[in-house]
Short mmCIF file of C-alpha atoms in Angstrom, two decimals:
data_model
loop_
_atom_site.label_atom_id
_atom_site.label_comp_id
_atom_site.label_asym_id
_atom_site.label_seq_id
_atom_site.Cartn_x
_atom_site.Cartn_y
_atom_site.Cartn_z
CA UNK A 1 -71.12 -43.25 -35.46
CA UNK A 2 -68.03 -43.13 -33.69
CA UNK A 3 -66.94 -39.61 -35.20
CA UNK A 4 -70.31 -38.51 -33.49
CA UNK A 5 -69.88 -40.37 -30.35
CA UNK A 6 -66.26 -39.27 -29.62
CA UNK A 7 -67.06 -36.15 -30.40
CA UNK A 8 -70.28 -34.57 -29.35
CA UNK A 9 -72.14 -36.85 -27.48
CA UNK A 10 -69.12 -38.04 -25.15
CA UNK A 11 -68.10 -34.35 -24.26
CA UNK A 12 -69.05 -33.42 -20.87
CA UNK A 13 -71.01 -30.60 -19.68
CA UNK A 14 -70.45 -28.32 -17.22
CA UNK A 15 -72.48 -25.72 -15.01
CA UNK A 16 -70.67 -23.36 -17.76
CA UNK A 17 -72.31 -24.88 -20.78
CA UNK A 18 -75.37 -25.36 -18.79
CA UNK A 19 -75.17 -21.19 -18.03
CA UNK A 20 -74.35 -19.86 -21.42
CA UNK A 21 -77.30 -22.51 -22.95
CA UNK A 22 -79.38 -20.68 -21.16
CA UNK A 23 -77.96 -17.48 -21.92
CA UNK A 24 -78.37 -18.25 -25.15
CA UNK A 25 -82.43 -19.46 -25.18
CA UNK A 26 -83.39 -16.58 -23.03
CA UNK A 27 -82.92 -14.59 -26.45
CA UNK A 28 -83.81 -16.88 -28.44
CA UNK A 29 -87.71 -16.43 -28.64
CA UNK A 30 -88.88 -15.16 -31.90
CA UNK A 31 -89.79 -11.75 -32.42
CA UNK A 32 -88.85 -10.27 -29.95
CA UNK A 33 -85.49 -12.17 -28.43
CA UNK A 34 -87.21 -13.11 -25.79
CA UNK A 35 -87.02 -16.38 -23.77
CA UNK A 36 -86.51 -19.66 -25.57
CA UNK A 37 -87.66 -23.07 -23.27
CA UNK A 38 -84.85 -24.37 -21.91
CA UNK A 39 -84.38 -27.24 -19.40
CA UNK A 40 -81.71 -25.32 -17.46
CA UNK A 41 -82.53 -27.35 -13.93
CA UNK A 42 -83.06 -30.89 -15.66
CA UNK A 43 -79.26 -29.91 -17.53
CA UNK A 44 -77.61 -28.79 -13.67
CA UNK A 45 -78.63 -32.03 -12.73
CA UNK A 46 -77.08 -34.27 -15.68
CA UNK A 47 -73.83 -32.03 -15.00
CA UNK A 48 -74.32 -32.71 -10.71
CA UNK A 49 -75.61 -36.59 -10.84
CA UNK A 50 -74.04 -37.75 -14.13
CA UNK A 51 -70.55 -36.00 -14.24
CA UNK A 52 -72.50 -33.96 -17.18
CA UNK A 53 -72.42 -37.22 -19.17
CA UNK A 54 -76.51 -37.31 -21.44
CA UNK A 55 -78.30 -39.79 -19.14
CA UNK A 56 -79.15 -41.97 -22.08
CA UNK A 57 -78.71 -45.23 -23.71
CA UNK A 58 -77.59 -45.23 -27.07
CA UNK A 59 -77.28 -48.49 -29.67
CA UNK A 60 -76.26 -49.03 -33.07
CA UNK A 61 -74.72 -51.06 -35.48
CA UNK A 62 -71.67 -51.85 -35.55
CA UNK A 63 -68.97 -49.49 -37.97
CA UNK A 64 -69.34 -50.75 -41.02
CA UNK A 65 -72.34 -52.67 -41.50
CA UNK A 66 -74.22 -52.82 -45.00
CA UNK A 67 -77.84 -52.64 -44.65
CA UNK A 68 -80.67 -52.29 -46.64
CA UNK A 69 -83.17 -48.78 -46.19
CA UNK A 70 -85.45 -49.29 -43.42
CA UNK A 71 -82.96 -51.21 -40.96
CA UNK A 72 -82.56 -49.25 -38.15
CA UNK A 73 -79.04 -48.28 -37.39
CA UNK A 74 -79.29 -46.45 -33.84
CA UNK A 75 -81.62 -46.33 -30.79
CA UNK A 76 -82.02 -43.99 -28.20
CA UNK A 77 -83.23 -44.49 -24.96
CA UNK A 78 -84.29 -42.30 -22.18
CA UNK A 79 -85.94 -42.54 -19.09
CA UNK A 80 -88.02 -40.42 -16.93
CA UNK A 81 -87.46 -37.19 -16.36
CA UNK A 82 -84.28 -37.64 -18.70
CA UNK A 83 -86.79 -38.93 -21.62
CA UNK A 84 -87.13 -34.97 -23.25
CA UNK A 85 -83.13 -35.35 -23.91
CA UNK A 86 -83.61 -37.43 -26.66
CA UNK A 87 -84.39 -34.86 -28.98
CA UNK A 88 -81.33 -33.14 -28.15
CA UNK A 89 -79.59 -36.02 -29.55
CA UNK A 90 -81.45 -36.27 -32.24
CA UNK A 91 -80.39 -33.96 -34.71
CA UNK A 92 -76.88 -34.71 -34.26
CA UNK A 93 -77.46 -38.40 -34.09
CA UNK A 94 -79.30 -38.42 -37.30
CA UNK A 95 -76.38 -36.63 -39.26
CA UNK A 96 -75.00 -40.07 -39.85
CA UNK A 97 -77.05 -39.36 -42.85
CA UNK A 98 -73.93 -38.26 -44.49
CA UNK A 99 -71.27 -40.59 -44.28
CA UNK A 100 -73.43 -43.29 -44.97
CA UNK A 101 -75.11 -41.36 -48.24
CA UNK A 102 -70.85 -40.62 -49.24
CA UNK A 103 -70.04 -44.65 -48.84
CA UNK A 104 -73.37 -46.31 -50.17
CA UNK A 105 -72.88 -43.41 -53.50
CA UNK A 106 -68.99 -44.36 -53.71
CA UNK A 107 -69.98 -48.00 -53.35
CA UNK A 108 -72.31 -48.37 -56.13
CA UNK A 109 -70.10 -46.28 -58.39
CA UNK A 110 -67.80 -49.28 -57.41
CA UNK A 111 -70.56 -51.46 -58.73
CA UNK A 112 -70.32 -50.41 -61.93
CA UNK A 113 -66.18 -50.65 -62.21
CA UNK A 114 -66.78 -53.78 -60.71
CA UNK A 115 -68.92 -54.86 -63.63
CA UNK A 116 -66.47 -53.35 -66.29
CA UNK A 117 -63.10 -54.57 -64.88
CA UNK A 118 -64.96 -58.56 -65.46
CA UNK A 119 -65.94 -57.86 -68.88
CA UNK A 120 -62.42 -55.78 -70.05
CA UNK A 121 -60.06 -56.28 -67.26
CA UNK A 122 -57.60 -59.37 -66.79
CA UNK A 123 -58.23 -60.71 -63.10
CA UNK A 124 -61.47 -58.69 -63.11
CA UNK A 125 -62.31 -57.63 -59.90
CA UNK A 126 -59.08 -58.99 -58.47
CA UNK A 127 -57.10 -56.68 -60.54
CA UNK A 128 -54.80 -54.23 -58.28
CA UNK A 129 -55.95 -51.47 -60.20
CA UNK A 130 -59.85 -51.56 -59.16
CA UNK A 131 -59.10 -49.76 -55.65
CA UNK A 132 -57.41 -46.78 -57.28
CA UNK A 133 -60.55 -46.23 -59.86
CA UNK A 134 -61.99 -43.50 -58.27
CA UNK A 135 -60.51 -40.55 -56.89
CA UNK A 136 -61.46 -38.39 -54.14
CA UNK A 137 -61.81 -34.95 -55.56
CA UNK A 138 -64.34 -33.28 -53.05
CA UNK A 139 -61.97 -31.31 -51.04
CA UNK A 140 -61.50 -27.74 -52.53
CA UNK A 141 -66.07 -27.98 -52.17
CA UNK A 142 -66.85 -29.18 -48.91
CA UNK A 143 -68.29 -26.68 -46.88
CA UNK A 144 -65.74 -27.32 -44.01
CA UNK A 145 -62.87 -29.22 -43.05
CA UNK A 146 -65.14 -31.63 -40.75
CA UNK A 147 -67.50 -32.19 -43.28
CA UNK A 148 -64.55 -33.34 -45.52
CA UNK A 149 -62.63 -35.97 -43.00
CA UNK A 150 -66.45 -37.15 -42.77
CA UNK A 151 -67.40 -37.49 -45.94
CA UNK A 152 -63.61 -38.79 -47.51
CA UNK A 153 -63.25 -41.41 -44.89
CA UNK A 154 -66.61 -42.60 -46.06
CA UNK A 155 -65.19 -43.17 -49.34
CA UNK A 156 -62.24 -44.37 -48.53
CA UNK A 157 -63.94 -47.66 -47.11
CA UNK A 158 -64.03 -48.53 -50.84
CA UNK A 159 -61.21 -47.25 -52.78
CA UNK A 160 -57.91 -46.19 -51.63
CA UNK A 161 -57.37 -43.34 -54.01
CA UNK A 162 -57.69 -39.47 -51.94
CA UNK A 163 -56.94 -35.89 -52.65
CA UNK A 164 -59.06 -35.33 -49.79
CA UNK A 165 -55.40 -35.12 -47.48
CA UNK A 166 -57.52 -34.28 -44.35
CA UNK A 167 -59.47 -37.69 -44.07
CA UNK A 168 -56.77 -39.73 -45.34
CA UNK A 169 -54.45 -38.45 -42.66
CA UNK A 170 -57.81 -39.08 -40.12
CA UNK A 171 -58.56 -42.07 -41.03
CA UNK A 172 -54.64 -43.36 -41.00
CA UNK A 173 -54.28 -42.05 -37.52
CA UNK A 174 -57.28 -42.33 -35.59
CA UNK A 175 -58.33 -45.15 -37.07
CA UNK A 176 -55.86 -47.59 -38.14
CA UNK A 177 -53.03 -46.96 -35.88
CA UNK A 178 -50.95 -45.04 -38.26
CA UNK A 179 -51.05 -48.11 -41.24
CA UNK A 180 -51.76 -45.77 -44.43
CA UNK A 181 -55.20 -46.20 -46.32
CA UNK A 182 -54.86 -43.94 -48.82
CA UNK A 183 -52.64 -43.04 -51.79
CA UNK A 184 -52.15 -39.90 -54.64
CA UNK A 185 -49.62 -39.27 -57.48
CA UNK A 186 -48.04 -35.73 -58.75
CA UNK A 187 -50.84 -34.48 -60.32
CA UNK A 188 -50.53 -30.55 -62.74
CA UNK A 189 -53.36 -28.49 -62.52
CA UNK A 190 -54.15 -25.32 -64.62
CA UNK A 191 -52.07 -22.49 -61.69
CA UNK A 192 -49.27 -24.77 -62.06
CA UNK A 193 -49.70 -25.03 -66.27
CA UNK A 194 -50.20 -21.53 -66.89
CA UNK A 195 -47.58 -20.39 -64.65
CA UNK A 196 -45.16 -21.91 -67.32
CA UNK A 197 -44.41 -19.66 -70.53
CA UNK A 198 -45.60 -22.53 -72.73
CA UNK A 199 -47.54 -25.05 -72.21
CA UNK A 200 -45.02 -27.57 -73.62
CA UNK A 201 -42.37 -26.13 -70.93
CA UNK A 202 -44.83 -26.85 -68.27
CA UNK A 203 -45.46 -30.64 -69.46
CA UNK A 204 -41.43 -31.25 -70.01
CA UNK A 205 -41.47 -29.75 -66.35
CA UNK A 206 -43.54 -33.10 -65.27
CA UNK A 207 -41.94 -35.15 -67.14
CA UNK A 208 -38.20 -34.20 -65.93
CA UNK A 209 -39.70 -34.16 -62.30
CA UNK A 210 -41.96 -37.04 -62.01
CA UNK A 211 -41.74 -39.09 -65.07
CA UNK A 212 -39.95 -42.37 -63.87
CA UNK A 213 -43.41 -42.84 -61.86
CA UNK A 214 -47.43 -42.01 -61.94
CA UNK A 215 -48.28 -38.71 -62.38
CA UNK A 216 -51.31 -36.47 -64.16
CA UNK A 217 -51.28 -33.80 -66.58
CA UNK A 218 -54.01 -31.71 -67.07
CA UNK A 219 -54.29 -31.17 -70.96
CA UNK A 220 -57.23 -28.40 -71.54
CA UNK A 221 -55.33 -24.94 -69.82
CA UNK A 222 -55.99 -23.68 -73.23
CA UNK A 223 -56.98 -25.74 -76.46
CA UNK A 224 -57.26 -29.95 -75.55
CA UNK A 225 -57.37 -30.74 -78.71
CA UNK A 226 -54.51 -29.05 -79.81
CA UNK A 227 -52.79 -30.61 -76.63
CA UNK A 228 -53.63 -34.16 -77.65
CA UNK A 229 -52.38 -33.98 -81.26
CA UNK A 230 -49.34 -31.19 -80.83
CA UNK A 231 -48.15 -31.32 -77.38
CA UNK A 232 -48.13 -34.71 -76.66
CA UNK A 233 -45.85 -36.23 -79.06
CA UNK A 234 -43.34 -33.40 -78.61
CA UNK A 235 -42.80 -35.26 -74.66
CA UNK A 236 -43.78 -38.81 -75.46
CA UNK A 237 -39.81 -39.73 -76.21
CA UNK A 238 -38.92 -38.36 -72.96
CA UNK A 239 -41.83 -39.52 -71.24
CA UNK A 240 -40.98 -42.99 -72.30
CA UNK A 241 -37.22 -42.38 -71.57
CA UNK A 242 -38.53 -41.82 -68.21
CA UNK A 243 -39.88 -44.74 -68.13
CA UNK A 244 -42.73 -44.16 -65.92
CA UNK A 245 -46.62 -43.88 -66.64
CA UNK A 246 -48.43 -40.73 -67.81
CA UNK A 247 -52.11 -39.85 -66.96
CA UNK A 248 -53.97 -37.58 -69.09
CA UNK A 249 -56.74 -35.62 -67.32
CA UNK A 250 -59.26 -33.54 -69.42
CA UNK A 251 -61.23 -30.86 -67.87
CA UNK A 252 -63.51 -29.73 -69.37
CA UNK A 253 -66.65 -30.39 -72.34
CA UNK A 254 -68.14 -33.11 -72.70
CA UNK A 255 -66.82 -35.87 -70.29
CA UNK A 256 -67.59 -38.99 -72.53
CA UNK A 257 -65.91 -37.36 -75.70
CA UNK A 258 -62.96 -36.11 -74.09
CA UNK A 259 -62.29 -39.17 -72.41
CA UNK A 260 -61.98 -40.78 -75.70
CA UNK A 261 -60.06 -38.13 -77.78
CA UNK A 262 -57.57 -38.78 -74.76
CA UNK A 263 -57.40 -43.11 -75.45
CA UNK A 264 -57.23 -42.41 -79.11
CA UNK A 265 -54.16 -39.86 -78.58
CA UNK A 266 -52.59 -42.38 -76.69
CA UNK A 267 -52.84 -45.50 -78.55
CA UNK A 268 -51.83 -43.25 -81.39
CA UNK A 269 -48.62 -41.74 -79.63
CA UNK A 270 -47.67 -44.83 -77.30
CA UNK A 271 -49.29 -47.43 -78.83
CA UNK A 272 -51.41 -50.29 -76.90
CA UNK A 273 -51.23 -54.19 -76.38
CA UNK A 274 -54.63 -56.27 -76.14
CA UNK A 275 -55.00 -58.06 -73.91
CA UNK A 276 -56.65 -61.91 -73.31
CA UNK A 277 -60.47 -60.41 -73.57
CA UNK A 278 -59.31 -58.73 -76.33
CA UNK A 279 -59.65 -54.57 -75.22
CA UNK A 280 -56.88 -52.35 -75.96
CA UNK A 281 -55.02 -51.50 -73.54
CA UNK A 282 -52.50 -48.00 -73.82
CA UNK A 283 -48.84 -48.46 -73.31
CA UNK A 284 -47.86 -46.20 -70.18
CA UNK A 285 -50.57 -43.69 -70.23
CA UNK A 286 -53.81 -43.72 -69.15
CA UNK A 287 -56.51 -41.11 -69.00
CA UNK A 288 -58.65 -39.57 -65.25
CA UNK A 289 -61.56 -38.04 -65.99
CA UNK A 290 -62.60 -35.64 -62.79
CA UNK A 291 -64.83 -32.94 -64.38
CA UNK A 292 -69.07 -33.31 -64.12
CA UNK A 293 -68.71 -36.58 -62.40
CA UNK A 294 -71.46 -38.41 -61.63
CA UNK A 295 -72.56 -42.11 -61.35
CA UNK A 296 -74.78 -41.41 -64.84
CA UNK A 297 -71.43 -40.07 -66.64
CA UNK A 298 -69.19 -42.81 -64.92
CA UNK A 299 -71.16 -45.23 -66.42
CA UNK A 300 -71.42 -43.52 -69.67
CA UNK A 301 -67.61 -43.34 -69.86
CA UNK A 302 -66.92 -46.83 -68.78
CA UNK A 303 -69.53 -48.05 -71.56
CA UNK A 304 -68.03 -45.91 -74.58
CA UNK A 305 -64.62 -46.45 -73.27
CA UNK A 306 -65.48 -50.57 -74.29
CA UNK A 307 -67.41 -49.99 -77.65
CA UNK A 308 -64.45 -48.52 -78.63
CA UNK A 309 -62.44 -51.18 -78.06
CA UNK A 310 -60.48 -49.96 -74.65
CA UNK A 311 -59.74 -51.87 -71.72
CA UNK A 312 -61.67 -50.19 -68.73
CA UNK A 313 -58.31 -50.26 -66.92
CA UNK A 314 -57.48 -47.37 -69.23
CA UNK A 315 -59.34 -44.91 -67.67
CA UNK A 316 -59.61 -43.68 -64.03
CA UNK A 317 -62.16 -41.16 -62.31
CA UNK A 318 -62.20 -38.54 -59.65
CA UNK A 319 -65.29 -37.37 -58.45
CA UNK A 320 -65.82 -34.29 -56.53
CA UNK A 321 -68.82 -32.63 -55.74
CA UNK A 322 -70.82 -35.46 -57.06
CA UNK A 323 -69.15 -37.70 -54.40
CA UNK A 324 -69.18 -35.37 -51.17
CA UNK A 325 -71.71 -32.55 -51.97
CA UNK A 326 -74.59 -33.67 -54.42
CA UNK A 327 -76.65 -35.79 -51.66
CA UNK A 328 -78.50 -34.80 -48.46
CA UNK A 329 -80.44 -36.49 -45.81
CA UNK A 330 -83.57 -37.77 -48.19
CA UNK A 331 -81.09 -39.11 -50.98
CA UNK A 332 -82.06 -42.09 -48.67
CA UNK A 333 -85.15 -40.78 -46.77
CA UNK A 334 -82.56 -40.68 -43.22
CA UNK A 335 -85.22 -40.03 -40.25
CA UNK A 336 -85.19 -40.05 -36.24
CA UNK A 337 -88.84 -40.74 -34.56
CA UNK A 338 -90.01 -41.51 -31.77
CA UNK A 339 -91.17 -45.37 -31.55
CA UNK A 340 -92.02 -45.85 -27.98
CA UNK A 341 -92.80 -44.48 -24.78
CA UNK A 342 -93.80 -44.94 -21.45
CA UNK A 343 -96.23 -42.12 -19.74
CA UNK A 344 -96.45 -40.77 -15.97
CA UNK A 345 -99.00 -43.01 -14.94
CA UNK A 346 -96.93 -45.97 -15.94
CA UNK A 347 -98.58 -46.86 -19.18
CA UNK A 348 -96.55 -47.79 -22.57
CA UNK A 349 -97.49 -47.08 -25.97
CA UNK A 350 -95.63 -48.18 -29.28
CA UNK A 351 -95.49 -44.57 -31.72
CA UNK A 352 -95.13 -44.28 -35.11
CA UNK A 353 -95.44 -41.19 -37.96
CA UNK A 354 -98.47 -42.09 -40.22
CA UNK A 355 -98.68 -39.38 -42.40
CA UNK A 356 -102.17 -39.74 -44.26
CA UNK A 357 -100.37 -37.14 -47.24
CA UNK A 358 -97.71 -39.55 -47.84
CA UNK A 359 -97.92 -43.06 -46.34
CA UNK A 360 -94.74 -43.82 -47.60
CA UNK A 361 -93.01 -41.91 -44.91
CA UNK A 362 -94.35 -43.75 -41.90
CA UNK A 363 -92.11 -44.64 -38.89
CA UNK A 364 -91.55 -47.78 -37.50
CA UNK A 365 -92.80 -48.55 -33.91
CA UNK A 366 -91.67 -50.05 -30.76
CA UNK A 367 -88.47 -50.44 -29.17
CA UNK A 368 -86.14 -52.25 -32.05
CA UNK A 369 -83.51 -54.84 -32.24
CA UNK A 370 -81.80 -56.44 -35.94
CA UNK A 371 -81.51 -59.77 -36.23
CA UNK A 372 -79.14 -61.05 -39.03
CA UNK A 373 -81.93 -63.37 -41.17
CA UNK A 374 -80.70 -65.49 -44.45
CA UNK A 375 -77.78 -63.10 -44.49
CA UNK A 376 -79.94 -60.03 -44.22
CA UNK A 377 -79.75 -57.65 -41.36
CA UNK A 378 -83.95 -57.60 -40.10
CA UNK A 379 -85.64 -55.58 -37.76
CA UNK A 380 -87.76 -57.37 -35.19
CA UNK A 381 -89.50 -55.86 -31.97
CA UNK A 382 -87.00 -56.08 -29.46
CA UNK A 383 -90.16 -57.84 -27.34
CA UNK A 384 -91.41 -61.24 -28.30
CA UNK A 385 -88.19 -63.40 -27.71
CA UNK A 386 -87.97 -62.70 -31.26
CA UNK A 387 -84.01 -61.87 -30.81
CA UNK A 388 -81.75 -62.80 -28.38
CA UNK A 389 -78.84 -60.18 -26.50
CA UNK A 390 -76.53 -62.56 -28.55
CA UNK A 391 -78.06 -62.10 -32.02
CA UNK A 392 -79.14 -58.78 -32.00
CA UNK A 393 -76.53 -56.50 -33.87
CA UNK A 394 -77.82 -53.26 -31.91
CA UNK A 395 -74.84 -53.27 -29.66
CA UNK A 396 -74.31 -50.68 -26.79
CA UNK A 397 -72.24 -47.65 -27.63
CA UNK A 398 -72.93 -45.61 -24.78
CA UNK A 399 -74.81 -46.31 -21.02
CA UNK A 400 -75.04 -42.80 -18.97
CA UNK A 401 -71.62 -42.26 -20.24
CA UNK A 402 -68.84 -43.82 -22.12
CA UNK A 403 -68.55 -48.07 -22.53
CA UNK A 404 -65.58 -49.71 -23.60
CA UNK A 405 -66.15 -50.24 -27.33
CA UNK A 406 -63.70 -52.61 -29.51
CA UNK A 407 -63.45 -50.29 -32.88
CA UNK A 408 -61.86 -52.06 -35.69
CA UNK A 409 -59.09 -50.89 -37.70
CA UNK A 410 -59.80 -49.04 -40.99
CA UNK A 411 -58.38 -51.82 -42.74
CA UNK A 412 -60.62 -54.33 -41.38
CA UNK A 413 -63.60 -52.12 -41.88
CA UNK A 414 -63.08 -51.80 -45.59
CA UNK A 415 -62.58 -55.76 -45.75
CA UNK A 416 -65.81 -56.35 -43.98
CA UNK A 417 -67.58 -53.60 -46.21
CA UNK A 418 -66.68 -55.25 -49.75
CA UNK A 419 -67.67 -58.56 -47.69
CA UNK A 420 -70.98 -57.81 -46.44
CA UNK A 421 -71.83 -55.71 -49.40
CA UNK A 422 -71.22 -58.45 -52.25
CA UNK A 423 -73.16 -61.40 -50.00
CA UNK A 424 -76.43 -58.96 -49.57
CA UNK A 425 -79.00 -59.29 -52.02
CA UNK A 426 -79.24 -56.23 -54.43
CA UNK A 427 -83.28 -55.92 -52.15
CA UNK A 428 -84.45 -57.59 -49.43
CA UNK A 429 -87.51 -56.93 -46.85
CA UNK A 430 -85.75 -55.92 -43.93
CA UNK A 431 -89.01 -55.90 -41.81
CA UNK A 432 -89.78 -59.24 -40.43
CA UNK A 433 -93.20 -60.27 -39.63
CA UNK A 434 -93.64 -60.23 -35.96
CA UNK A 435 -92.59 -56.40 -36.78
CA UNK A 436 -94.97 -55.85 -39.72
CA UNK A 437 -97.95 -57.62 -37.51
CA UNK A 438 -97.05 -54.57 -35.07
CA UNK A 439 -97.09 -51.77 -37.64
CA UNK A 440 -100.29 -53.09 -38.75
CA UNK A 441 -101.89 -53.29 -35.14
CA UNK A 442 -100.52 -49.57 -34.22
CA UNK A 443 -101.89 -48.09 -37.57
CA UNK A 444 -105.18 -49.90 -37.17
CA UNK A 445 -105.36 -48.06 -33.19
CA UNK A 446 -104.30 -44.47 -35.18
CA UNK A 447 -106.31 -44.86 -37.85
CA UNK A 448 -109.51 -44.90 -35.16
CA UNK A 449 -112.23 -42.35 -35.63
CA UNK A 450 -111.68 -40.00 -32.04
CA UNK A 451 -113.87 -40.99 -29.41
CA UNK A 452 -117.18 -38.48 -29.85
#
């Protein structure tokens, strides 16, 4: 939300913008390019009478907060003659679809590294190695820049490991004064193997350059296999001369078996200790599995990795365009309706959607406010004395124009995300009863035959 805020809906429009939007909708009408409705007089005013802030209230949320589906996040309000602008928020409101989709997906992959760090890990969850398990790898596919400061940051309120450079760099200055939330090793991939004459000259290469630390070698430029049981041992003597800590990064076929063709070259070359639960763990290597990355194949990997007798330490993921591409706006049904309004002659009316082809896709009515409720952000009616200003978590992010706002640090964001997340219950009805008593009431009025 405050990517959004900052900057779309606090830029201010002038009798410029105002002229070329109408420009632009007087050719807009389809066939013909003809004109396109366009409030040009209702905008000249927001840009004479509001310093061309949107004459609208806006609440949310605060950054950060774990909800379940159906909790409202924002609200939009609009009065009078100002009410139409609404929709023109709308759309670009509602494309906090995709920063919450990237963090909820990268979350519940944590789930399930969570899950195998207790069973195979020493310290479990409170190992130092959890926040590096998976890798940012969306970069190269996002369709833009934007989209991937949007989408990494979102991410990176869970794990700490990013190739996505632009929204680490974001995130560490715009949002946590310049502290660093993000981390990468040296990492070879196939321009940089293949530009060698050999393969084996390439790998030496890595070694010489960045063995006394972490760093990744992609194994599969041209027969993994071979690379595993030829290659490797020819560098493992300098490798552990180095004294540092390979990873071994596959690249292609099938992600579960290469994974553990990697853990068996490496227990074979550098050996492994086992540890307390009794899991094998390799001696300075490791293996990072970033092709066809999914939660399915995570989970796949992480459960073969154990049955055969591996730590899940020893393996690492990166996830690319199954973390920042493969998800849109109904991978969790994300919607903007209307819910209330207030007509000309002074009358109010509570709207929802009530789709008689789906029911499933109804809108909730009436103005809103969340109540936290047994630990479980709720939605009530904002009417009723249900909530008070104090309780409800719909704060004020914008009045007419910009409000001061107290933003957390990145840091503090990602504390109170693995906090909030791990005391929510896995479901929880997030519509309380006065608000369910309401949805009832406005679908029974809908649901009335039409006057005759």
């Amino acid at each position: 939300m405050r990517y959004l805020l900052e900057a779309f809906v606090a830029r201010q429009w002038t009798q410029q913008d105002v002229d070329r939007a109408a420009a632009f909708f007087s050719t807009h009408m389809a066939p013909t390019y003809s004109d396109f409705p366009f409030p040009k007089d209702l905008m000249s005013k927001v840009v004479q009478q509001n310093n061309g802030y949107f004459p609208v209230v806006l609440e949310a949320l605060p950054e950060g907060t774990c909800v379940h589906a159906h909790c409202p996040v924002f609200q939009i309000t609009a009065e009078d003659e100002y009410a139409s602008l609404c929709t023109f928020l709308e759309t670009i409101l509602t494309m906090l679809w995709y920063p919450t989709t990237v963090a909820t997906l990268s979350r519940r992959a944590k789930d399930r590294i969570e899950a195998a760090f207790e069973r195979s890990v020493e310290g479990g969850v409170g190992s130092p190695l959890l926040g590096s398990r998976l890798h940012d790898f969306g970069f190269r596919g996002c369709t833009c820049v934007e989209q991937s400061v949007l989408g990494g940051v979102a991410h990176l309120l869970n794990f700490d490991g990013s190739d996505t450079l632009s929204a680490a760099y974001y995130a560490q200055f715009h949002l946590n004064d310049g502290e660093p939330v993000a981390m990468s090793i040296p990492a070879s991939e196939h321009s940089v193997m293949t530009a060698w004459r050999t393969e084996r000259e390439a790998m030496e290469n890595m070694v010489e350059q960045f063995g006394s630390g972490i760093f990744a070698c992609v194994m599969d430029s041209y027969d993994y296999v071979q690379a595993l049981a030829e290659l490797l041992p020819t560098v493992a003597q300098q490798q552990v001369g180095k004294g540092g800590f390979l990873i071994l990064r596959p690249d292609s076929g099938n992600p579960v078996e290469t994974v553990l063709l990697a853990l068996e070259a490496a227990e074979k070359v550098f050996g492994v200790e086992v540890n307390s639960l009794g899991y094998k763990v390799p001696k300075s290597c490791g293996v990072i599995q970033g092709d066809g990355i999914n939660i399915q194949t995570l989970d796949k990997i992480l459960q073969a990795v154990m049955e055969q007798g591996f730590s899940a330490q020893a393996v690492a993921f990166g996830m690319g365009g199954g973390l920042l591409q493969r998800l849109n706006r109904d991978t969790m049904s994300f919607a903007t309706k209307l819910s209330h309004i207030v007509y000309a002659d002074g009358t109010e009316a509570d709207i929802m959607k009530l789709p008689k082809s789906d029911p499933s896709k109804f809108s909730l009515p009436g103005v809103m406010a969340v109540k936290m409720v047994g630990g479980v952000p709720t939605a009530f009616p904002a009417e009723g004395g249900h909530v008070t200003p104090e309780e409800n978590m719909l704060h004020v992010m914008w009045d007419h124009g910009p409000v001061q706002v107290e933003w957390e640090k990145f840091t503090t964001l990602r504390q109170q995300v693995d906090r909030q997340w791990h005391a929510l219950p896995k479901t929880a009805d997030v519509l309380s009863q006065p608000l369910k008593d309401k949805v009832k009431a406005v679908t029974a009025r809908l649901r009335q035959p039409p006057e005759s």
